Amino acid sequence: MKSETYRNTKQRSRILEILCHTDSHPTASWLYDQMKPEFPSLSLGTVYRNLGILEEQGLLKKLRSGSTFDRYDANTYPHAHFCCTECGSIYDMRDVEIPDMVQTVNKQTPHNVLEINLSYMGICEECLKKK
Amino acid sequence: MKSETYRNTKQRSRILEILCHTDSHPTASWLYDQMKPEFPSLSLGTVYRNLGILEEQGLLKKLRSGSTFDRYDANTYPHAHFCCTECGSIYDMRDVEIPDMVQTVNKQTPHNVLEINLSYMGICEECLKKK
DNA sequence: ATTAGTAATCGGAATGATTACGAATAAAGG
DNA sequence: CCTTTATTCGTAATCATTCCGATTACTAAT
Ligand SMILES: [Mn+2]
Ligand SMILES: [Mn+2]
Ligand SMILES: [Zn+2]
Ligand SMILES: [Zn+2]
């Protein structure tokens, strides 16, 4: 499942760099489009495989709540999201302390809670303006 | 998008009935397998279409957090879920009052928060026993 | 009860995001 | 350099879900 050693490739480090410099929670194909000019022979499968590797290295998180395609987040500190059901955009939220919630909930269940996915769904500020 | 009038069909009402009598958050294909003996000519597309119709009627909710396939929940009262990353099972949680959270969060954001998706991820009680 | 209108069904094909493959390439250590 | 093998690329396969057109069957009006 996991490889023994990881190598540094231009493609992988650029994927992580792009993710670290945006707060837009990109999709795999958006990353592909961004990188295609710089890597003309880039394969979409390479983007997906590297996203998977970066995830198992703990350098990013895959977001699957929301639409039909996954989004990726290099902000690994536990935080809530706002997902706009109109335009699909995702915003970071910092008003709830997720780590505290994990502690609290673990005392209330027989299960072992490891992390929390918290998403607020609704209409974003931009989409509200357009009405 | 939406049809003008809905008709009562045996297939649709049975789907809702099954969902109302389970707390296991079934998948479309699980519902299909359950109903196949009673409806030998049932089509999987019929299950999906009816789940969509029941959702737009507000009689169930689609759960997309977690794995690669959707699950369905006829418990429409806002509640949190525990999702086991080992076996994929989903449990209802009632320790957090979601409606109160919606109120609170709306005062803290410029967006319009309509609902909250809250999932605890981890290892369930059953899977913990097997270790 | 008959009829007309049109949702809903079924079966299969299409879609779209993601994953898997195998041959060629390139990172990394000696 | 040389060797090893992780990684790439291009393409094919997968899998859940949606779409299609012909047929069926609700429902309300006659
Ligand atoms: Mn984020
Ligand atoms: Mn539930
Ligand atoms: Zn929006
Ligand atoms: Zn489990």
PDB file of N, CA and C (backbone and C1' of nucleotides) in Angstrom, chain B residues 7-8 10 44 48 62 68-70, chain D residues 15-20 25-27:
ATOM      1  N   ARG B   7     -46.659  11.109  -8.195  1.00  0.00           N
ATOM      2  CA  ARG B   7     -47.613  10.001  -8.105  1.00  0.00           C
ATOM      3  C   ARG B   7     -47.119   8.998  -7.085  1.00  0.00           C
ATOM      4  N   ASN B   8     -48.041   8.238  -6.528  1.00  0.00           N
ATOM      5  CA  ASN B   8     -47.656   7.191  -5.591  1.00  0.00           C
ATOM      6  C   ASN B   8     -47.353   5.909  -6.350  1.00  0.00           C
ATOM      7  N   LYS B  10     -45.555   1.886  -5.952  1.00  0.00           N
ATOM      8  CA  LYS B  10     -45.176   0.882  -4.955  1.00  0.00           C
ATOM      9  C   LYS B  10     -43.692   0.963  -4.653  1.00  0.00           C
ATOM     10  N   LEU B  44     -32.119  -0.444 -11.037  1.00  0.00           N
ATOM     11  CA  LEU B  44     -31.320   0.356 -10.112  1.00  0.00           C
ATOM     12  C   LEU B  44     -31.534   1.841 -10.351  1.00  0.00           C
ATOM     13  N   TYR B  48     -32.392   5.037  -7.678  1.00  0.00           N
ATOM     14  CA  TYR B  48     -31.707   6.341  -7.637  1.00  0.00           C
ATOM     15  C   TYR B  48     -32.684   7.486  -7.885  1.00  0.00           C
ATOM     16  N   LYS B  62     -29.469  12.917   1.687  1.00  0.00           N
ATOM     17  CA  LYS B  62     -28.361  12.179   1.104  1.00  0.00           C
ATOM     18  C   LYS B  62     -27.105  12.472   1.906  1.00  0.00           C
ATOM     19  N   THR B  68     -16.922   6.456  -1.110  1.00  0.00           N
ATOM     20  CA  THR B  68     -17.088   6.824  -2.514  1.00  0.00           C
ATOM     21  C   THR B  68     -18.541   6.767  -2.960  1.00  0.00           C
ATOM     22  N   PHE B  69     -19.408   6.178  -2.157  1.00  0.00           N
ATOM     23  CA  PHE B  69     -20.807   6.075  -2.557  1.00  0.00           C
ATOM     24  C   PHE B  69     -21.698   6.757  -1.528  1.00  0.00           C
ATOM     25  N   ASP B  70     -22.859   7.186  -1.993  1.00  0.00           N
ATOM     26  CA  ASP B  70     -23.775   7.927  -1.133  1.00  0.00           C
ATOM     27  C   ASP B  70     -24.599   6.991  -0.263  1.00  0.00           C
TER      28      ASP B  70
ATOM     29  P    DC D  15     -14.860  -2.262  -9.865  1.00  0.00           P
ATOM     30  O5'  DC D  15     -15.775  -1.153  -9.225  1.00  0.00           O
ATOM     31  C5'  DC D  15     -15.199   0.093  -8.841  1.00  0.00           C
ATOM     32  C4'  DC D  15     -16.257   1.161  -8.836  1.00  0.00           C
ATOM     33  C3'  DC D  15     -17.697   0.628  -8.702  1.00  0.00           C
ATOM     34  O3'  DC D  15     -18.302   1.314  -7.625  1.00  0.00           O
ATOM     35  C1'  DC D  15     -17.546   2.206 -10.448  1.00  0.00           C
ATOM     36  P    DA D  16     -19.668   0.787  -6.950  1.00  0.00           P
ATOM     37  O5'  DA D  16     -20.457   2.165  -6.809  1.00  0.00           O
ATOM     38  C5'  DA D  16     -19.807   3.249  -6.174  1.00  0.00           C
ATOM     39  C4'  DA D  16     -20.374   4.541  -6.687  1.00  0.00           C
ATOM     40  C3'  DA D  16     -21.876   4.698  -6.505  1.00  0.00           C
ATOM     41  O3'  DA D  16     -22.147   5.976  -5.960  1.00  0.00           O
ATOM     42  C1'  DA D  16     -21.284   5.019  -8.786  1.00  0.00           C
ATOM     43  P    DT D  17     -23.659   6.373  -5.581  1.00  0.00           P
ATOM     44  O5'  DT D  17     -24.177   7.085  -6.907  1.00  0.00           O
ATOM     45  C5'  DT D  17     -23.487   8.248  -7.372  1.00  0.00           C
ATOM     46  C4'  DT D  17     -23.958   8.613  -8.763  1.00  0.00           C
ATOM     47  C3'  DT D  17     -25.470   8.865  -8.889  1.00  0.00           C
ATOM     48  O3'  DT D  17     -25.659  10.250  -9.122  1.00  0.00           O
ATOM     49  C1'  DT D  17     -24.583   7.654 -10.747  1.00  0.00           C
ATOM     50  P    DT D  18     -27.139  10.832  -9.364  1.00  0.00           P
ATOM     51  O5'  DT D  18     -27.210  10.900 -10.956  1.00  0.00           O
ATOM     52  C5'  DT D  18     -26.154  11.524 -11.663  1.00  0.00           C
ATOM     53  C4'  DT D  18     -26.420  11.445 -13.161  1.00  0.00           C
ATOM     54  C3'  DT D  18     -27.838  11.868 -13.575  1.00  0.00           C
ATOM     55  O3'  DT D  18     -27.709  12.789 -14.641  1.00  0.00           O
ATOM     56  C1'  DT D  18     -27.307   9.749 -14.493  1.00  0.00           C
ATOM     57  P    DC D  19     -29.007  13.503 -15.272  1.00  0.00           P
ATOM     58  O5'  DC D  19     -29.170  12.728 -16.655  1.00  0.00           O
ATOM     59  C5'  DC D  19     -28.021  12.607 -17.501  1.00  0.00           C
ATOM     60  C4'  DC D  19     -28.349  11.734 -18.704  1.00  0.00           C
ATOM     61  C3'  DC D  19     -29.696  12.057 -19.367  1.00  0.00           C
ATOM     62  O3'  DC D  19     -29.508  12.102 -20.772  1.00  0.00           O
ATOM     63  C1'  DC D  19     -29.587   9.752 -18.830  1.00  0.00           C
ATOM     64  P    DC D  20     -30.632  12.728 -21.734  1.00  0.00           P
ATOM     65  O5'  DC D  20     -31.250  11.456 -22.460  1.00  0.00           O
ATOM     66  C5'  DC D  20     -30.437  10.697 -23.347  1.00  0.00           C
ATOM     67  C4'  DC D  20     -31.166   9.423 -23.744  1.00  0.00           C
ATOM     68  C3'  DC D  20     -32.626   9.643 -24.132  1.00  0.00           C
ATOM     69  O3'  DC D  20     -32.746   9.580 -25.551  1.00  0.00           O
ATOM     70  C1'  DC D  20     -32.335   7.734 -22.696  1.00  0.00           C
ATOM     71  P    DA D  25     -47.895  -2.028 -15.686  1.00  0.00           P
ATOM     72  O5'  DA D  25     -48.349  -0.681 -14.956  1.00  0.00           O
ATOM     73  C5'  DA D  25     -47.413   0.031 -14.143  1.00  0.00           C
ATOM     74  C4'  DA D  25     -48.083   1.270 -13.589  1.00  0.00           C
ATOM     75  C3'  DA D  25     -49.520   1.045 -13.162  1.00  0.00           C
ATOM     76  O3'  DA D  25     -49.876   1.998 -12.169  1.00  0.00           O
ATOM     77  C1'  DA D  25     -49.522   2.611 -14.848  1.00  0.00           C
ATOM     78  P    DC D  26     -49.837   1.562 -10.631  1.00  0.00           P
ATOM     79  O5'  DC D  26     -49.521   2.954  -9.909  1.00  0.00           O
ATOM     80  C5'  DC D  26     -50.615   3.748  -9.643  1.00  0.00           C
ATOM     81  C4'  DC D  26     -50.288   5.188  -9.937  1.00  0.00           C
ATOM     82  C3'  DC D  26     -51.390   6.055  -9.376  1.00  0.00           C
ATOM     83  O3'  DC D  26     -50.825   7.138  -8.673  1.00  0.00           O
ATOM     84  C1'  DC D  26     -51.143   6.421 -11.722  1.00  0.00           C
ATOM     85  P    DT D  27     -51.748   7.743  -7.495  1.00  0.00           P
ATOM     86  O5'  DT D  27     -52.656   8.830  -8.215  1.00  0.00           O
ATOM     87  C5'  DT D  27     -52.032   9.783  -9.073  1.00  0.00           C
ATOM     88  C4'  DT D  27     -53.071  10.552  -9.867  1.00  0.00           C
ATOM     89  C3'  DT D  27     -54.429  10.669  -9.172  1.00  0.00           C
ATOM     90  O3'  DT D  27     -54.696  12.028  -8.954  1.00  0.00           O
ATOM     91  C1'  DT D  27     -54.661  10.071 -11.465  1.00  0.00           C
TER      92       DT D  27
END
